[in-house]
Coordinates of C-alpha atoms in Angstrom, one line a residue:
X1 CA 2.5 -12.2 -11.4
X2 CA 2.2 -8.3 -11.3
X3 CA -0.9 -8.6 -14.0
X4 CA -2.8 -10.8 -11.6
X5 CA -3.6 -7.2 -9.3
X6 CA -5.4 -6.0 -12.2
X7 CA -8.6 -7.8 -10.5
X8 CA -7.6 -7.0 -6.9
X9 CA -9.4 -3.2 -6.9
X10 CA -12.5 -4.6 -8.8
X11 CA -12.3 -8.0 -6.0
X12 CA -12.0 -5.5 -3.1
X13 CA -14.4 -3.3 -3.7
X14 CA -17.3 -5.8 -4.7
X15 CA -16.0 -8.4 -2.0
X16 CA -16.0 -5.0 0.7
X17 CA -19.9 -4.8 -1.0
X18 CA -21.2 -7.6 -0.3
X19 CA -20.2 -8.0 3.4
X20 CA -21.0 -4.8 3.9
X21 CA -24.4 -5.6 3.2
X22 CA -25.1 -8.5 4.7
X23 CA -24.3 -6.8 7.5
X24 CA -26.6 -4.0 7.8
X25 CA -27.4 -4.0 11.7
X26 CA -23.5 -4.0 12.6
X27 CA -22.4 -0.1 11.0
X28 CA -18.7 -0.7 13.0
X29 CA -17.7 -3.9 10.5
X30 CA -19.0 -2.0 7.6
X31 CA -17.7 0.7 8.3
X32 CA -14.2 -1.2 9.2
X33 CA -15.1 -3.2 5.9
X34 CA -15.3 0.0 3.2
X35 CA -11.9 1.3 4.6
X36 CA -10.0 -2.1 4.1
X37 CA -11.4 -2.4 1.3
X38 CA -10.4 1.2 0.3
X39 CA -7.0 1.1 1.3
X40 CA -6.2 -2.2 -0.2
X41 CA -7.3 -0.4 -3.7
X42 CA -4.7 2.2 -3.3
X43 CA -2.3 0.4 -1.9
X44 CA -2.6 -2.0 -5.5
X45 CA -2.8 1.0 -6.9
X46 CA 0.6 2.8 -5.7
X47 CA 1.9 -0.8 -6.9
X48 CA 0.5 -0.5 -9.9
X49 CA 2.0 2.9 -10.2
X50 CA 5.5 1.9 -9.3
X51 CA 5.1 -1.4 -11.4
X52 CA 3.9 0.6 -15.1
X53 CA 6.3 3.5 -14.4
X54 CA 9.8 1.1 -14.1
X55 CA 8.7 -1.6 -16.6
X56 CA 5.6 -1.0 -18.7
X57 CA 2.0 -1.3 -19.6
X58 CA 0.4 -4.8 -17.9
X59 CA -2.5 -6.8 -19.3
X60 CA -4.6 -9.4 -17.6
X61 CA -7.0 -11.3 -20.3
X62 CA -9.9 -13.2 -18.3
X63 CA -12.7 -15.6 -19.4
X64 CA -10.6 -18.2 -20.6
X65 CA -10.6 -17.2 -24.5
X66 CA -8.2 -16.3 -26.8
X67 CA -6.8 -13.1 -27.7
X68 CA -8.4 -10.6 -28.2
X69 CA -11.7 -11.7 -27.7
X70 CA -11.4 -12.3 -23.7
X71 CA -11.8 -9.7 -21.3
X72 CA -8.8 -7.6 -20.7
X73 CA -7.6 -5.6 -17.9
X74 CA -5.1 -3.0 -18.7
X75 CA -2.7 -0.7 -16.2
X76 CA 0.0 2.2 -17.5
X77 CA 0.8 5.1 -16.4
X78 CA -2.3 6.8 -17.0
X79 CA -4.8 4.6 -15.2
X80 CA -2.3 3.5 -12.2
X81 CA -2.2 7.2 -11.7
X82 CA -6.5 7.6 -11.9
X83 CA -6.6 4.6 -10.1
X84 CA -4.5 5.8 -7.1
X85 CA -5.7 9.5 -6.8
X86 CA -9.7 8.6 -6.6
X87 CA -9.1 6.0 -4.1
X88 CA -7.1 7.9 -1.9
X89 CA -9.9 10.5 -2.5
X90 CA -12.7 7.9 -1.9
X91 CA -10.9 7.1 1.5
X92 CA -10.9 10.3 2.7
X93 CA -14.3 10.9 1.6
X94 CA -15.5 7.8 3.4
X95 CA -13.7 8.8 6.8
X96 CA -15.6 11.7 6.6
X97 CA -19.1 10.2 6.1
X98 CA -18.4 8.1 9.2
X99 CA -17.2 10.7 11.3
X100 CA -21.0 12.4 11.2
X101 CA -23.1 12.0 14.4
X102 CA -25.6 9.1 14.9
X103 CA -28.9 11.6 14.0
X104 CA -26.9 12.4 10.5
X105 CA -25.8 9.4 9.3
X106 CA -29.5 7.9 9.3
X107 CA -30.7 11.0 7.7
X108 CA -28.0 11.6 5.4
X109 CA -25.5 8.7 4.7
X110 CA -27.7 5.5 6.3
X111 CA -24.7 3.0 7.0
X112 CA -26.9 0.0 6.0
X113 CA -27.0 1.7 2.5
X114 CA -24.4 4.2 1.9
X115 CA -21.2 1.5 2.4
X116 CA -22.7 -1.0 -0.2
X117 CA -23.4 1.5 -2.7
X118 CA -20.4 3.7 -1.9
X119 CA -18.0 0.6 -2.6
X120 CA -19.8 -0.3 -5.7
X121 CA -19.2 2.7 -7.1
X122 CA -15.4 2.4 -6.5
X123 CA -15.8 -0.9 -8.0
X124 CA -17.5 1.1 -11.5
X125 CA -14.7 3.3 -11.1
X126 CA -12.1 1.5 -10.8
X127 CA -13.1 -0.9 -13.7
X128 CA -13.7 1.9 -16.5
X129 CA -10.1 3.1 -15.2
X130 CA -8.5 -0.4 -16.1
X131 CA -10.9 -1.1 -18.7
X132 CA -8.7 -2.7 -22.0
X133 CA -12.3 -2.7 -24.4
X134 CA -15.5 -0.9 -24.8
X135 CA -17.5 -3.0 -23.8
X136 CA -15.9 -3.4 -20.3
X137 CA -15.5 0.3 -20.1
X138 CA -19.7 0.4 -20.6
X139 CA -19.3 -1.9 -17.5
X140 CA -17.9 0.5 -15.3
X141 CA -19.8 3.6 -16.3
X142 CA -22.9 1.5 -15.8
X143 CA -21.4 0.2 -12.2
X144 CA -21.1 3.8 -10.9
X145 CA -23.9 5.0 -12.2
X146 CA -26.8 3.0 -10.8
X147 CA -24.4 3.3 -7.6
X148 CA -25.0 6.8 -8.4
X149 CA -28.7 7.0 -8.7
X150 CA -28.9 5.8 -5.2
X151 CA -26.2 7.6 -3.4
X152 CA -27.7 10.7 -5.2
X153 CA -31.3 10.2 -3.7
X154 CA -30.1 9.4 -0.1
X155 CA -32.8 10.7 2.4
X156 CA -35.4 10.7 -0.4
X157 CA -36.2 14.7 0.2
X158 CA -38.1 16.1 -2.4
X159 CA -34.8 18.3 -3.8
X160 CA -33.1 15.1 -4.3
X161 CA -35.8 13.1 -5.9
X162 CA -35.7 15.6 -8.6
X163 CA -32.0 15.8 -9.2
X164 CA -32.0 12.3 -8.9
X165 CA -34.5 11.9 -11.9
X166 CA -32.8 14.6 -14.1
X167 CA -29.5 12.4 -13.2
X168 CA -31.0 9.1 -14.6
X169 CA -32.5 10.5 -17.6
X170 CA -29.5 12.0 -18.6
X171 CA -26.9 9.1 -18.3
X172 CA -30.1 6.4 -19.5
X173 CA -29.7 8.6 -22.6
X174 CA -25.8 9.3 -22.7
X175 CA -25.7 5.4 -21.8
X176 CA -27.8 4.4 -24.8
X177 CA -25.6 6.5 -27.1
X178 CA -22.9 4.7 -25.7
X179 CA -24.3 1.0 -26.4
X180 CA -25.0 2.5 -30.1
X181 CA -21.7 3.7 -30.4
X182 CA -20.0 0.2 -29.6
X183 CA -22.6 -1.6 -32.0
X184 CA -21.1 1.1 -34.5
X185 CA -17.7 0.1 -33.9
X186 CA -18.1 -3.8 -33.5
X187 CA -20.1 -3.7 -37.0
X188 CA -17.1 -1.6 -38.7
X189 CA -14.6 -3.4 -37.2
X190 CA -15.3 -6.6 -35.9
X191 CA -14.2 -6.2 -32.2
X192 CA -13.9 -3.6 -29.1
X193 CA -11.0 -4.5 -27.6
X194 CA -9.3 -1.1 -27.2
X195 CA -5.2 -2.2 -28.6
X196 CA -6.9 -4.2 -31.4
X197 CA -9.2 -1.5 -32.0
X198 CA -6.2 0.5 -32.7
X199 CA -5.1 -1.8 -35.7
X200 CA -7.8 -2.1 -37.7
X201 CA -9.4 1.3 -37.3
X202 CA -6.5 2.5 -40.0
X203 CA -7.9 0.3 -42.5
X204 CA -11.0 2.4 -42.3
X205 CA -12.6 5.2 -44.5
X206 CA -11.6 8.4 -43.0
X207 CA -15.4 9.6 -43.2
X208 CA -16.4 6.1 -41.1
X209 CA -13.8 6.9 -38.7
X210 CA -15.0 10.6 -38.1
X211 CA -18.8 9.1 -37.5
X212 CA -17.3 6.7 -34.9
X213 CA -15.1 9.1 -33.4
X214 CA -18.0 11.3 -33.1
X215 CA -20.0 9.3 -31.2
X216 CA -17.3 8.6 -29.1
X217 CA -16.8 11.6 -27.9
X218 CA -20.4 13.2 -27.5
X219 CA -20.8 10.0 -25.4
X220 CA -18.1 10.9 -23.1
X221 CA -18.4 14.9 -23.1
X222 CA -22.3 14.2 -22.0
X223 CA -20.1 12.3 -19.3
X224 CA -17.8 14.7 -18.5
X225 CA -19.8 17.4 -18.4
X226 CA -18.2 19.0 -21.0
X227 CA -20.5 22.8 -23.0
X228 CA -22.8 22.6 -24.2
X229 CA -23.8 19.0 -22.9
X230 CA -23.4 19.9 -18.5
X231 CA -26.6 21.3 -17.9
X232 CA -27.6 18.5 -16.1
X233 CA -25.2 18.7 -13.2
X234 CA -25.5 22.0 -11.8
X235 CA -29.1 20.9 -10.9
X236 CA -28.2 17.4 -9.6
X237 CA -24.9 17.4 -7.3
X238 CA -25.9 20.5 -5.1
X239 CA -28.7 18.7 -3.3
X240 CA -27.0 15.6 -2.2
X241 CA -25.2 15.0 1.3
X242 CA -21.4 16.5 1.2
X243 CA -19.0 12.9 1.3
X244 CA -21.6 12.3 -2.2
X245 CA -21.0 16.0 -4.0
X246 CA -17.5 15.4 -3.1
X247 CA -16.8 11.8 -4.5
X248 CA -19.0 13.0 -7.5
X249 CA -17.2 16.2 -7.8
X250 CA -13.6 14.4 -7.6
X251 CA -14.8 11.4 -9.6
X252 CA -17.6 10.7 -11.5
X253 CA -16.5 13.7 -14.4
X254 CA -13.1 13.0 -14.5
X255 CA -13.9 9.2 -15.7
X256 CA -15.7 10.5 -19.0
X257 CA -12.7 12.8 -19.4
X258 CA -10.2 9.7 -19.0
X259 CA -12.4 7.9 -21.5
X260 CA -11.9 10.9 -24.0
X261 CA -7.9 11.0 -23.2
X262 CA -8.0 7.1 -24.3
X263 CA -9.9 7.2 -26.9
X264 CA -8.2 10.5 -28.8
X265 CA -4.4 9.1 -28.3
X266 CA -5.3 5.1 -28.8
X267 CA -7.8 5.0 -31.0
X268 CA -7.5 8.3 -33.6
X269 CA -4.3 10.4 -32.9
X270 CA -4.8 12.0 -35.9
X271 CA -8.2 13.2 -35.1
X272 CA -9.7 15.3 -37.4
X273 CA -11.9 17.0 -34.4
X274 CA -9.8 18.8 -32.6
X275 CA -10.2 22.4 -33.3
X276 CA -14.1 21.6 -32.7
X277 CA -12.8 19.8 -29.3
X278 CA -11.2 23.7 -28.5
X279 CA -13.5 25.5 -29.0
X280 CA -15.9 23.7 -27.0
X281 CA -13.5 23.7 -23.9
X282 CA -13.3 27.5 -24.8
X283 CA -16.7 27.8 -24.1
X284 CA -16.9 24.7 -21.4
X285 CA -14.2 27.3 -19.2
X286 CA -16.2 30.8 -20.0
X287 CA -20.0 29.7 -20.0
X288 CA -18.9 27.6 -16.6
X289 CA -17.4 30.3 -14.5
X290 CA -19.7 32.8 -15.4
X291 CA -22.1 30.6 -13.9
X292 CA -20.2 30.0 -11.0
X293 CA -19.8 33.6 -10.0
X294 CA -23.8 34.5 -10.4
X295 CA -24.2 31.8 -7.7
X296 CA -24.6 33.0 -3.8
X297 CA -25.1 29.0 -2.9
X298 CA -21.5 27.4 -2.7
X299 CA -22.6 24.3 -3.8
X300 CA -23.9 25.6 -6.8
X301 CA -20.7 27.7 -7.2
X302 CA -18.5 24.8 -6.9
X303 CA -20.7 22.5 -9.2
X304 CA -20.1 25.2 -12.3
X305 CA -16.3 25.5 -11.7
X306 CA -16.3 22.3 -11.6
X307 CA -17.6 22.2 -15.3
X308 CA -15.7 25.2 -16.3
X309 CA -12.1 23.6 -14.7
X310 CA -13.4 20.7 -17.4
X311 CA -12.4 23.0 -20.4
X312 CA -9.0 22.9 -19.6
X313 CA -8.6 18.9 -19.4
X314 CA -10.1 19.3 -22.9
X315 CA -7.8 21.8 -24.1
X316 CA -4.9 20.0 -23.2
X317 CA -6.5 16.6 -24.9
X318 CA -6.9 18.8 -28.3
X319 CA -4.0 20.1 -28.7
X320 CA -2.7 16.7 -29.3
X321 CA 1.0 17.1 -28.1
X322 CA 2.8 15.3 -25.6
X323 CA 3.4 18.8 -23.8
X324 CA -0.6 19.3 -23.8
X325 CA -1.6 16.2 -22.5
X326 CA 1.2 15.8 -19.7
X327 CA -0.1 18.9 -18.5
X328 CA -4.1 17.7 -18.7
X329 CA -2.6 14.0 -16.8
X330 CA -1.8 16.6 -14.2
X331 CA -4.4 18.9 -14.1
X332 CA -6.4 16.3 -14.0
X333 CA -5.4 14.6 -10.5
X334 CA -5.0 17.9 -9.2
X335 CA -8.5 18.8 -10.0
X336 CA -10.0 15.6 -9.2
X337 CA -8.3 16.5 -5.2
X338 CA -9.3 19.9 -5.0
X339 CA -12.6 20.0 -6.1
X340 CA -13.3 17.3 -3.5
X341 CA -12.1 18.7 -0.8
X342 CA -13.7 22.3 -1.1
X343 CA -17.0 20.0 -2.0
X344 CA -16.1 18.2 1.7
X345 CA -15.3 22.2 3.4
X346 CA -18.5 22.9 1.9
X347 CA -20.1 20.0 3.7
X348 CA -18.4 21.6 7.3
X349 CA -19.3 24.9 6.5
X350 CA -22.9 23.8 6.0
X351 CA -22.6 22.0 9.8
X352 CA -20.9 25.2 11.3
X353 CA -22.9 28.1 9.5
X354 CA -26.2 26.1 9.5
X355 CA -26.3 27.0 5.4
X356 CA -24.4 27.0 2.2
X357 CA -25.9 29.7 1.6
X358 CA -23.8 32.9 0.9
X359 CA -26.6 34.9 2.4
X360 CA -27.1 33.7 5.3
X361 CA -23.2 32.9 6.2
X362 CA -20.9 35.5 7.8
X363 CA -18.2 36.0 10.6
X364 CA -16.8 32.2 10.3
X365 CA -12.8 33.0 10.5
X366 CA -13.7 34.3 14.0
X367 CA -15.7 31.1 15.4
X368 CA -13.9 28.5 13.1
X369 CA -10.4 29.5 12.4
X370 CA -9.4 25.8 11.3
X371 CA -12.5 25.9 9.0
X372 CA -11.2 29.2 6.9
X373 CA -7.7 27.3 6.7
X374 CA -9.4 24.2 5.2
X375 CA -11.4 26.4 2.5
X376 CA -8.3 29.0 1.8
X377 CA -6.1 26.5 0.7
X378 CA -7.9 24.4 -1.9
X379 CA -10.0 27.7 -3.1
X380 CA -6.7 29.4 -3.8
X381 CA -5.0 25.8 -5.8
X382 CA -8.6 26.6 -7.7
X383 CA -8.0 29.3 -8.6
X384 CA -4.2 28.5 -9.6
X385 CA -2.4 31.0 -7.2
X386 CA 1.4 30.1 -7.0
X387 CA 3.0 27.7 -6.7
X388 CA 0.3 25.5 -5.9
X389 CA 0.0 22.9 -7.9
X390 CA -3.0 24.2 -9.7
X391 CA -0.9 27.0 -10.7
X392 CA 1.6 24.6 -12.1
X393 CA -0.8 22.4 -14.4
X394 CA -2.7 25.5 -16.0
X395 CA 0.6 27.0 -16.5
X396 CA 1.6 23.8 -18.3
X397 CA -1.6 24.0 -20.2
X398 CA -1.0 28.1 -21.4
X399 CA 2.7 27.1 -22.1
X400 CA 1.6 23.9 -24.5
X401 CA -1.3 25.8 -25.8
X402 CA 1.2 28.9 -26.7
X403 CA 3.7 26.0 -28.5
X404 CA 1.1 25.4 -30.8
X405 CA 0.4 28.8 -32.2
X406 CA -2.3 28.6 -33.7
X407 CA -4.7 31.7 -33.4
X408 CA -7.4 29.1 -31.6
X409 CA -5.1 28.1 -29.0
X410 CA -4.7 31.5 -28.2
X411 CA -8.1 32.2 -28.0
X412 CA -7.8 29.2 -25.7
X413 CA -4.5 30.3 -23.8
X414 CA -6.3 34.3 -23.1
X415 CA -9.8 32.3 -21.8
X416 CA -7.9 29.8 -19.6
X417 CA -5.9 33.4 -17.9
X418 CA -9.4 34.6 -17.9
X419 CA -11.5 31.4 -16.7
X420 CA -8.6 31.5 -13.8
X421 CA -9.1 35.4 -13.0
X422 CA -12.6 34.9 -12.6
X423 CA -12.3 31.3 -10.7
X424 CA -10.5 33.7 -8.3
X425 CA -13.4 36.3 -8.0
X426 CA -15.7 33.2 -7.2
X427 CA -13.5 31.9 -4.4
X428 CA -13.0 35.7 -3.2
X429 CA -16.8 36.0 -3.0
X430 CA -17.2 33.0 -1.3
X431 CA -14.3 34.2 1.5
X432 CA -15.7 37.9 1.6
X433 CA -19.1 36.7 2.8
X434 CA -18.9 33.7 4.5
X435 CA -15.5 34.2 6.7
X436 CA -15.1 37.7 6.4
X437 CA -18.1 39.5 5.7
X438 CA -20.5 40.7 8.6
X439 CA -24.5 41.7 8.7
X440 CA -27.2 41.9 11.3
X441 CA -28.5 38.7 10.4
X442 CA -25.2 36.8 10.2
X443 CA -23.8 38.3 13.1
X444 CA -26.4 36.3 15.2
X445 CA -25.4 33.1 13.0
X446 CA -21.5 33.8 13.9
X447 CA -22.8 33.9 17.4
X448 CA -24.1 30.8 17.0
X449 CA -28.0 31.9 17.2
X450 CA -31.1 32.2 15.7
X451 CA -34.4 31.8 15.5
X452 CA -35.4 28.3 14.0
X453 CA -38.4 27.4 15.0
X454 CA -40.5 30.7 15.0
X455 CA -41.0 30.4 18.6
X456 CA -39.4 34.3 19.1
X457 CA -37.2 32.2 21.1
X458 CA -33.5 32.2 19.4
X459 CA -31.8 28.2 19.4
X460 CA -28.8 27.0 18.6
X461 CA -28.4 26.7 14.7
X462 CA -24.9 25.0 14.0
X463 CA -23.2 21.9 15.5
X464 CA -19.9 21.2 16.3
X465 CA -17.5 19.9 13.7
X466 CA -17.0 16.4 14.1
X467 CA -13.3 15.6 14.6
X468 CA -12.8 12.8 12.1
X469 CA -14.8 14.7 9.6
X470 CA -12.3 17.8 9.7
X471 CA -9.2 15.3 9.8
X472 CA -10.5 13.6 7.1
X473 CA -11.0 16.9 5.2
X474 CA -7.2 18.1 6.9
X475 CA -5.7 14.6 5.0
X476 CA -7.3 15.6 1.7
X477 CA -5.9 19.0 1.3
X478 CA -2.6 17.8 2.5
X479 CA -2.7 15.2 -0.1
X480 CA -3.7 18.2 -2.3
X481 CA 0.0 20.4 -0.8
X482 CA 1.5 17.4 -1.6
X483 CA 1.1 17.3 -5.1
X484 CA 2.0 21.0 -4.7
X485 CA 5.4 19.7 -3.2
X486 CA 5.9 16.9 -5.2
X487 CA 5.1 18.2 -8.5
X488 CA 8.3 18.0 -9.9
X489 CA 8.4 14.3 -9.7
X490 CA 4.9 14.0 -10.5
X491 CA 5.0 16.1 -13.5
X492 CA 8.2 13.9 -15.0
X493 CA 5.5 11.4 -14.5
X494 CA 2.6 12.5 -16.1
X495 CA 5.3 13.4 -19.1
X496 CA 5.9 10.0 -19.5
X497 CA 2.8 8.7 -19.2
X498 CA 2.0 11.1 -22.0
X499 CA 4.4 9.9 -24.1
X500 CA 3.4 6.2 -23.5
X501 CA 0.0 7.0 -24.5
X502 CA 1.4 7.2 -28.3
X503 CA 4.4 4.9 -28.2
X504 CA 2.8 1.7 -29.0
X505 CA 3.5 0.3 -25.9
X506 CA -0.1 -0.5 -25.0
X507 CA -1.0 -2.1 -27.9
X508 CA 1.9 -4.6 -27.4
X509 CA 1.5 -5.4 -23.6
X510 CA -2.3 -6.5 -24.9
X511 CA -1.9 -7.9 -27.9
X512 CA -0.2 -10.9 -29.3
X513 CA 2.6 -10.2 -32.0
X514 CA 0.7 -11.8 -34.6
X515 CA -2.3 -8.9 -33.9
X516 CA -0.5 -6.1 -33.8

């Protein structure tokens, strides 16, 4: 039976773990191990897609008890589509950690601990994107975080150690609110499965619902990242190794912002909070890229568009019309490719220019012509340039935002034209200094020379590009044209999946007539 998948990306994934780490002296079967184990997801995935897309929502209930107080497992359009997109993205990002050189991996990505973790935190993800209750969906953000904590402290350097502590703290205290905000709901209503949820929330006060909606949602947005709760991550992704920043980056948001898209259109379509939702992904876009552009580090950079490209999934979620959040389903696979692969360019510019650092890049479209490719491209689907496909979701996004009217959304509509103006400036600096731009100092770095070691001797100090690292980067940006080329299709898609989200048809795949 088509349910029966449901545990396959879960199965791989923790199955892929386990091997992988019994095997820590062999890094060729562990590393063969993560990408079965990878592809399998997305190949379930894809199935998943086609399966929810022709026929429906599927539920698998496990544990042996009776509905609804079993375990379930739910797919639709929504999550096949997640589902698919982060582990094609956690593929690529894989193929690039194993392409680094011998010396890197053991300082950087150690095989014996990097597969292990990496594929339990695919495992996290992919449970919180099938999770069918709240409890289960705790489950997977607590699966990818502790797979977090360790991924994000790799090489124990005194930078990361830091961010690494900042990290925990943060999602021990957004994880907390979290196991509160269950015991809220369970006490008012007497379960957390997410379709029966649905039911008997109506028979509730509207000020009980608002308190539990509330701490729903600040959960989520502490999650997500979302103004004025994402101080936390400009300080933490920056210092880990590049296939880490990227699978965060691509990831590890975008799951608190799917938890916010499930909760707002399942659990309280009628959510009073939704103006308060705009104007914090008003601010969540402004206060993000004006962080971004006072950056001259490009992780950094990337880390506060990343927060500010955030505001837009949120405006799309509260405008709460089947025009907005078609356009945020979108926006939010396109983002969750991008800002991975400029996250994985990042990680090659780093190798080739011997920094990330703005000032002390310069001269790299001579010496790496393939490298400027790999950056132009995603910077400008960023940025929303036509008619790439990031150009295509924010226009979705202005054009619902304008439907609604309201002088807010406006507000909204004239900082998203803004937020995407200045994203441009950001990518712009970034390409000014670092490909085009030429000093003294950076001249001897574009010839591949300086002085390391103090010795008044000047050494080599870039390496070569790895070839599977740049074609795993190259697959990830064409994955990225393609949903440039494809958008048409995918955005009929992402339409219907939008429309599913209120149709009822999730609460009758899960639950029993009787229930509903």
């Amino acid at each position: 039976m088509m349910s029966d998948l449901l545990a396959a990306p879960m199965l791989l994934a923790v199955f892929g773990a386990a091997v992988a780490l019994a095997l820590p002296g062999r890094p060729g079967v562990q590393r063969a191990v993560s990408v079965v184990s990878l592809t399998g997801i997305m190949g379930v995935a894809g199935v998943l897609m086609w399966h929810t897309h022709q026929v429906g929502p599927v539920a698998l209930w496990l544990g042996a008890w009776a509905e609804p107080l079993g375990i379930a497992l739910v797919a639709d359009r929504l999550s096949s589509l997640m589902l698919f997109v982060a582990s094609v993205v956690a593929l690529c990002v894989l193929l690039f950690a194993t392409g680094q050189d011998s010396d890197e991996q053991r300082r950087e990505t150690p095989v014996s601990i990097f597969h292990p973790t990496f594929l339990l935190l695919m495992a996290g993800v992919s449970n919180a994107f099938l999770a069918g209750d709240l409890f289960n969906l705790f489950v997977g953000f607590e699966m990818l975080l502790f797979s977090s904590y360790v991924l994000l402290t790799l090489g124990g350097t005194a930078d990361r150690i830091r961010a690494g502590t900042t990290y925990i703290i943060v999602s021990l205290l957004s994880s907390a609110l979290f196991l509160i905000s269950i015991s809220s709901v369970y006490a008012a209503t007497g379960t957390v499965n997410l379709a029966h949820l649905a039911v008997r929330l109506r028979d509730l006060t509207e000020p009980v619902q608002l308190l539990l909606e509330v701490l729903l949602i600040v959960t989520f947005a502490i999650k997500a990242a979302m103004f004025p709760l994402a101080s936390w991550l400009p300080d933490s992704y920056p210092t880990a190794p590049a296939p880490v920043t990227a699978v965060f980056a691509g990831l590890l948001t975008k799951v608190g912002v799917y938890a916010i898209i499930r909760t707002e259109t399942l659990l309280f379509p009628t959510s009073p909070v939704n103006d308060v939702l705009m104007v914090a992904s008003l601010f969540t876009m402004v206060v993000g890229i004006l962080g971004a552009i006072a950056q001259v580090e490009i992780k950094r950079m990337l880390s506060f568009t990343l927060i500010s490209h955030i505001g837009y999934m949120v405006f799309g979620i509260s405008l709460a019309s089947e025009a907005g959040m078609a356009a945020t389903i979108f926006y939010t696979a396109h983002h969750i490719t991008i800002q991975a692969t400029l996250f994985l360019v990042t990680g090659l510019i780093e190798r080739r220019g011997g920094t990330s650092s703005l000032d002390g890049l310069g001269g790299l479209l001579g010496v790496a012509p393939l490298l400027a490719v790999l950056f132009f491209l995603p910077a400008m689907n960023l940025a929303g340039i036509p008619p790439l496909s990031g150009f295509i979701g924010k226009l979705g996004l202005l054009q619902a935002g304008a439907a609604a009217g309201t002088p807010l959304a406006w507000a909204v509509v004239a900082g998203g034209v803004a937020t995407s103006l200045l994203t441009l400036i950001a990518m712009a600096k970034v390409w000014n200094r670092a490909f085009w731009g030429i000093t003294p100092a950076e001249e001897r770095r574009a010839a591949r020379v300086i002085d390391i070691d103090g010795d008044g001797h000047e050494d080599d100090d870039t390496r070569p590009m790895p070839p599977l690292q740049v074609g795993a980067t190259m697959a990830l940006v064409v994955f990225g044209l393609g949903l440039t080329v494809f958008a048409g299709p995918l955005y009929e898609y992402t339409h219907a999946a939008a429309t599913a989200l209120r149709d009822g048809s999730y609460i009758a795949a899960v639950l029993p007539e009787g229930l509903r």
